[in-house]
Coordinates of C-alpha atoms in Angstrom, one line a residue:
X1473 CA 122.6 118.1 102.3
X1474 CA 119.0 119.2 101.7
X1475 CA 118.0 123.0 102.7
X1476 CA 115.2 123.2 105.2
X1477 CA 111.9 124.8 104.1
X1478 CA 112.2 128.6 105.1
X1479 CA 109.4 130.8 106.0
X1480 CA 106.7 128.6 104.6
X1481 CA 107.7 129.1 100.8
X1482 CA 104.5 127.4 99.4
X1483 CA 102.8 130.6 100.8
X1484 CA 104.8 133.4 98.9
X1485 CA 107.0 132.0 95.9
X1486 CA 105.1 128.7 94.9
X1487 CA 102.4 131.4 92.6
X1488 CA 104.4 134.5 92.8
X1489 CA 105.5 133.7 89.1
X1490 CA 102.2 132.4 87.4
X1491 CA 103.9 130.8 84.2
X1492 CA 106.6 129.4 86.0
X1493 CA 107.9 125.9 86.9
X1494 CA 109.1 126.1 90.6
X1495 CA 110.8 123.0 92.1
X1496 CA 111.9 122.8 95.6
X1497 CA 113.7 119.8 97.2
X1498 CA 114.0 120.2 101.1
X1499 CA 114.5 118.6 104.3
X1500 CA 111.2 119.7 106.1
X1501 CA 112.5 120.0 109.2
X1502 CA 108.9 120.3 111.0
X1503 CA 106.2 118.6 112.0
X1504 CA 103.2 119.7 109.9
X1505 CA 102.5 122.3 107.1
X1506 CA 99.3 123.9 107.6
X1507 CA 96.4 124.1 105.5
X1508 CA 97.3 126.0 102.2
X1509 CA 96.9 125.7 98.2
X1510 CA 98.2 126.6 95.1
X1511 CA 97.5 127.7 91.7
X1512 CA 99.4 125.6 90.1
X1513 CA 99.6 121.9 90.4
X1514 CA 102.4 120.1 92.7
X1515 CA 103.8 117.0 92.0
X1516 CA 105.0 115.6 95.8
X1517 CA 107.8 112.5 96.4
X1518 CA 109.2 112.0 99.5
X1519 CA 111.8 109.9 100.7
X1520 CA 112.7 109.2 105.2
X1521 CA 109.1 108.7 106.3
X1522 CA 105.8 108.3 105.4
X1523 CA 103.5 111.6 105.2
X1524 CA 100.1 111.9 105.6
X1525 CA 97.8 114.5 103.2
X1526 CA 94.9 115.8 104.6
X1527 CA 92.3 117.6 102.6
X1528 CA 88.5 118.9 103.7
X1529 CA 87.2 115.2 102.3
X1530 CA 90.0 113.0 102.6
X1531 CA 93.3 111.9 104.4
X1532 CA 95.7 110.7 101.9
X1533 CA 98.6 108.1 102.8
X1534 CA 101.8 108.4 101.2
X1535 CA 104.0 105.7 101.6
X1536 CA 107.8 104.9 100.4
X1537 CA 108.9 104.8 96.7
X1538 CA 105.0 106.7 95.7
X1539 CA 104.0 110.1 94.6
X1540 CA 100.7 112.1 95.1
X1541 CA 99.8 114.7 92.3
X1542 CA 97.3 118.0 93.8
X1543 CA 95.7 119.9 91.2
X1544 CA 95.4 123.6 91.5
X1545 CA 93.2 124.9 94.1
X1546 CA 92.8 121.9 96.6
X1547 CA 92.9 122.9 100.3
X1548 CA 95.6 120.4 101.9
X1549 CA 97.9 120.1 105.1
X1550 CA 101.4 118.0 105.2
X1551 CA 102.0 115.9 108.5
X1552 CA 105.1 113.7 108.0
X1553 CA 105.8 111.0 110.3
X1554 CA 109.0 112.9 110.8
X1555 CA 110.9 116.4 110.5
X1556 CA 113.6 114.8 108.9
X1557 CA 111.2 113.5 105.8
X1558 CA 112.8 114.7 102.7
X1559 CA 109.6 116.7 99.8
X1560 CA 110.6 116.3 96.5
X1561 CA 108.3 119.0 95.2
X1562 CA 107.7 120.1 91.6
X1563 CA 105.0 123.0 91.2
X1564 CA 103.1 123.3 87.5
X1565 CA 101.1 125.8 85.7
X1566 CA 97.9 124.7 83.9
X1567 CA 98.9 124.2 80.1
X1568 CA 96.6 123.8 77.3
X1569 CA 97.5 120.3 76.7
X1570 CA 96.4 119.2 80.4
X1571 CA 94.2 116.2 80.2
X1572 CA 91.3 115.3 82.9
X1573 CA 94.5 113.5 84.7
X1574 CA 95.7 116.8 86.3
X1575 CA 92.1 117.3 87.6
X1576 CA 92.3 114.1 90.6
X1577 CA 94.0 114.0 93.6
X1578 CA 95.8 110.3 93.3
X1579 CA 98.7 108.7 94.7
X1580 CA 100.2 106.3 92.2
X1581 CA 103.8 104.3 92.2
X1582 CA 107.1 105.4 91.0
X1583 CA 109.0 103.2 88.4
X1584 CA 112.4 103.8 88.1
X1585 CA 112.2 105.8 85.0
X1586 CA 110.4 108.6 87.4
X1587 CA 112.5 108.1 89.8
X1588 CA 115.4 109.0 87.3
X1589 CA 113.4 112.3 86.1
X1590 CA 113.0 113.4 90.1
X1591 CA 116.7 113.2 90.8
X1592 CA 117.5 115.1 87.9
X1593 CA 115.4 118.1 89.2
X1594 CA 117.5 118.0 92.4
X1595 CA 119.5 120.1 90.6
X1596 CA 117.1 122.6 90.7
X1597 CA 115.3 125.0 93.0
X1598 CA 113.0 127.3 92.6
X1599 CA 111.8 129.4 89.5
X1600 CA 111.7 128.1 86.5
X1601 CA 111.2 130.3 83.5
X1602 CA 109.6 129.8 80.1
X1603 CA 112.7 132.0 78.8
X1604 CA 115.3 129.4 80.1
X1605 CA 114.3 127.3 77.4
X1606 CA 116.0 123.9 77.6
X1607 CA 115.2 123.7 81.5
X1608 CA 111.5 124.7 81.3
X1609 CA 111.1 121.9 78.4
X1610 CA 112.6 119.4 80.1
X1611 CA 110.6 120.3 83.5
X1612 CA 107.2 120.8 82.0
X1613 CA 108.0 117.1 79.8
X1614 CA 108.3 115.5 83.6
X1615 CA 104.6 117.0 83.5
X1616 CA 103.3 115.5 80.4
X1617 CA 104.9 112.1 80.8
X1618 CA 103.1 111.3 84.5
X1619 CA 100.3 110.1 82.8
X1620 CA 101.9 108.3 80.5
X1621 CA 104.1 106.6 83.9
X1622 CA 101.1 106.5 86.1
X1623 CA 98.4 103.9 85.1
X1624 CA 97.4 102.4 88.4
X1625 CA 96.3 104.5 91.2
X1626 CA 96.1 103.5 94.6
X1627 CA 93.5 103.9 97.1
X1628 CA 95.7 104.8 99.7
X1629 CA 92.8 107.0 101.1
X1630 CA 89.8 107.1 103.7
X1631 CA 87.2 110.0 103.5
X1632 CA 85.5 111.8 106.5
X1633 CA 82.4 110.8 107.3
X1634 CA 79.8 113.0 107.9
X1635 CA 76.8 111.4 109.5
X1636 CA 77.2 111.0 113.1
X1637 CA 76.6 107.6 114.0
X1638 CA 79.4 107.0 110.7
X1639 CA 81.7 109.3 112.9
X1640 CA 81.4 107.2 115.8
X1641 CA 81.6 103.5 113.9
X1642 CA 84.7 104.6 112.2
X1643 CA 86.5 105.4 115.6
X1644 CA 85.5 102.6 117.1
X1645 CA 86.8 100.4 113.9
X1646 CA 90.5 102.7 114.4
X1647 CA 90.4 101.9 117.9
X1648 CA 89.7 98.1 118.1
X1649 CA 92.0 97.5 114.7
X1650 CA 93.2 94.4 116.3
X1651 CA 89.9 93.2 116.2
X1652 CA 88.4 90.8 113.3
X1653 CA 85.1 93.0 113.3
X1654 CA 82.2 91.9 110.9
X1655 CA 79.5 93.4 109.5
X1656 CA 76.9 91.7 111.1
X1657 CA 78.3 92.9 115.0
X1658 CA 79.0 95.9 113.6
X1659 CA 75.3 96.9 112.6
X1660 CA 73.9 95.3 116.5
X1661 CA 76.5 97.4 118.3
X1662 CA 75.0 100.4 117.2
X1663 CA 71.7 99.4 116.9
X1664 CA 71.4 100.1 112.9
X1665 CA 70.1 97.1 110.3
X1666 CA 72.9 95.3 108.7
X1667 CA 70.6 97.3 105.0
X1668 CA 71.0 100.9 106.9
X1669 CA 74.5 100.5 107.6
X1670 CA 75.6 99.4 104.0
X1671 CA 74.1 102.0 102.7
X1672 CA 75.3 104.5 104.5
X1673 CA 79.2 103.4 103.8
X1674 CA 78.0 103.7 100.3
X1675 CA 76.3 107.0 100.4
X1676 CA 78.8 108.7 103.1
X1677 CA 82.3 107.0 102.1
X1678 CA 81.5 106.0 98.3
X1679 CA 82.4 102.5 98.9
X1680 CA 81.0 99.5 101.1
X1681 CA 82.2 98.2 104.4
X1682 CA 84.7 95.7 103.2
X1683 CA 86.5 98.1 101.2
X1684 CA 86.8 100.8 103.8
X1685 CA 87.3 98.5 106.5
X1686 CA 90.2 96.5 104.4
X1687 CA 92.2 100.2 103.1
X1688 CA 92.2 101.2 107.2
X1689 CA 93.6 98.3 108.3
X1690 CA 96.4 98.2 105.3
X1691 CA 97.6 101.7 105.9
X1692 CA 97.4 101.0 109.7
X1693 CA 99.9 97.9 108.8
X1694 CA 102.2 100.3 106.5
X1695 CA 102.4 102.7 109.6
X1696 CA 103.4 99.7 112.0
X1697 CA 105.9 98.4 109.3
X1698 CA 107.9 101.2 109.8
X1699 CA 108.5 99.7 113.2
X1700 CA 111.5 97.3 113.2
X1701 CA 110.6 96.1 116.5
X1702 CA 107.7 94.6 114.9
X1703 CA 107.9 91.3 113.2
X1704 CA 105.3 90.9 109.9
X1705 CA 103.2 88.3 111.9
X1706 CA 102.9 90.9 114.7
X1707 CA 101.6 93.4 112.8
X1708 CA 99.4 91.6 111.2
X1709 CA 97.7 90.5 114.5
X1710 CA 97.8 94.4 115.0
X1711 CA 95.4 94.8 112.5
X1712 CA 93.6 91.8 113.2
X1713 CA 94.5 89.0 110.7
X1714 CA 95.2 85.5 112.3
X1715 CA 96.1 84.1 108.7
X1716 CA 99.9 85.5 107.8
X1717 CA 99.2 84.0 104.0
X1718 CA 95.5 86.4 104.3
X1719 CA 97.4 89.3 105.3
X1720 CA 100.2 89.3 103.2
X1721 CA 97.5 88.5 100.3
X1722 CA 95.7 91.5 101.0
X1723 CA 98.5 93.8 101.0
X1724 CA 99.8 93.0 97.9
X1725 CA 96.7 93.6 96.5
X1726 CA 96.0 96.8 98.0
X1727 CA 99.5 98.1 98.2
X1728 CA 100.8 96.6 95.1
X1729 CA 104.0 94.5 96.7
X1730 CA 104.0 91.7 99.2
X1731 CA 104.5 92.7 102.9
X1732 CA 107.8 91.1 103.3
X1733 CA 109.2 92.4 99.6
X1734 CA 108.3 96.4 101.7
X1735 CA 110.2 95.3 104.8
X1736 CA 112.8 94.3 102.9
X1737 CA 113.6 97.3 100.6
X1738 CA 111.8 100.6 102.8
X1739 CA 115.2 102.0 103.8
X1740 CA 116.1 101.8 100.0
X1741 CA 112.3 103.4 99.0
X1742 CA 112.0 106.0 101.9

């Protein structure tokens, strides 16, 4: 049985040892961790739930059988879609070997040779020292070898907007996700040319309508596919595809496995 996390350890033993390895498995047993960071970089699995990451320019979603690596430094809050999600956490110092890798926040899959390496450190928790020399090796190799595992990234995550009238189309495209909305109604609802509105997804998001507008609709459909009372046709009318082959097309591509194959296997991923 997993320990729950005790008197937020992230604030006072994550850093407390600054050339050590700390890994902490826990049951979270709450429903957010407020805004914090680290020195080191943390290596974050979890398994029961889906857990969103929130940072000053982004919200991060984490789904099943994935892992999200936050270098040192970067602000972030934890809100699981449950107290009883499981963190798999693994805490790293910066080493001299470090390549520009360690320097994104990225959510990427896990194959099962990582999931192999995060089971083994369940056996662990909390400091690990340089001096216990067989352990730290083997801990800071799951380090060095994410790259190596993790060649496809996900974009499993929507930034803020800052302009105003971006505040208020974004809303409106979260609360009418049922809706087919193009571009083209888009721009006359809010009074804006169809040119003024692509570029300010560009400027303010870094990306164009289609590809915001496709990523919120995806991780609404991973949220809803948590739901068993919902059927994978229903959800994808949730998030307004009339075409179940369209849908399922597009998830694959953005998620990286068909809707159905998820459904199928989540209580094995999560």
């Amino acid at each position: 049985m997993e320990k729950e996390y005790v008197n937020k350890y992230y604030i006072t033993e994550v850093d407390a040892v600054a050339d050590s390895i700390y890994c902490h498995h826990a049951l979270l047993g709450d429903s957010v961790i407020t805004e914090h960071k680290h020195k080191k970089g943390q290596f974050l699995y979890t398994e029961g739930g889906v857990v969103f990451l929130k940072t000053s320019q982004k919200s991060y979603f984490l789904p099943a059988r994935h892992y999200i690596w936050i270098p040192p430094g970067i602000k972030h809050s934890i809100h699981p879609s449950s107290p009883n999600v499981i963190m798999r956490n693994l805490y790293f110092p910066i080493f001299e070997t470090d390549t520009d890798f360690y320097d994104k926040i990225n959510i990427y899959p896990v194959n099962d040779l990582l999931i192999e390496l995060i089971m083994f450190t369940n056996r662990w928790n909390g400091n690990i020292f340089p001096a216990e020399e067989t352990k730290y090796t083997i801990a800071k190799a799951f380090k060095l070898v994410l790259p190596e595992l993790s060649s496809s990234e996900l974009p499993l995550a929507l930034p803020y907007p800052q302009h105003e009238t971006l505040k208020d189309i974004v809303a409106f495209l979260e609360a009418n996700i049922s809706e087919n909305i193009n571009f083209k109604t888009l721009a006359s609802k809010f009074d804006v040319s169809e040119r003024t509105l692509a570029r300010l997804f560009q400027k303010e998001l870094n990306m164009s309508f289609i590809q915001y507008y496709t990523i919120l609709r995806m991780l609404t459909a991973l949220k809803l596919l948590l739901d068993d009372k919902l059927s994978i046709n229903e959800v994808a009318l949730k998030v307004g595809y009339s075409s179940l082959p369209t849908f399922s097309n597009t998830f694959n591509k953005i998620i990286g496995v068909r809707p159905s194959d998820y459904v199928k296997n989540k209580n094995t991923l999560i």
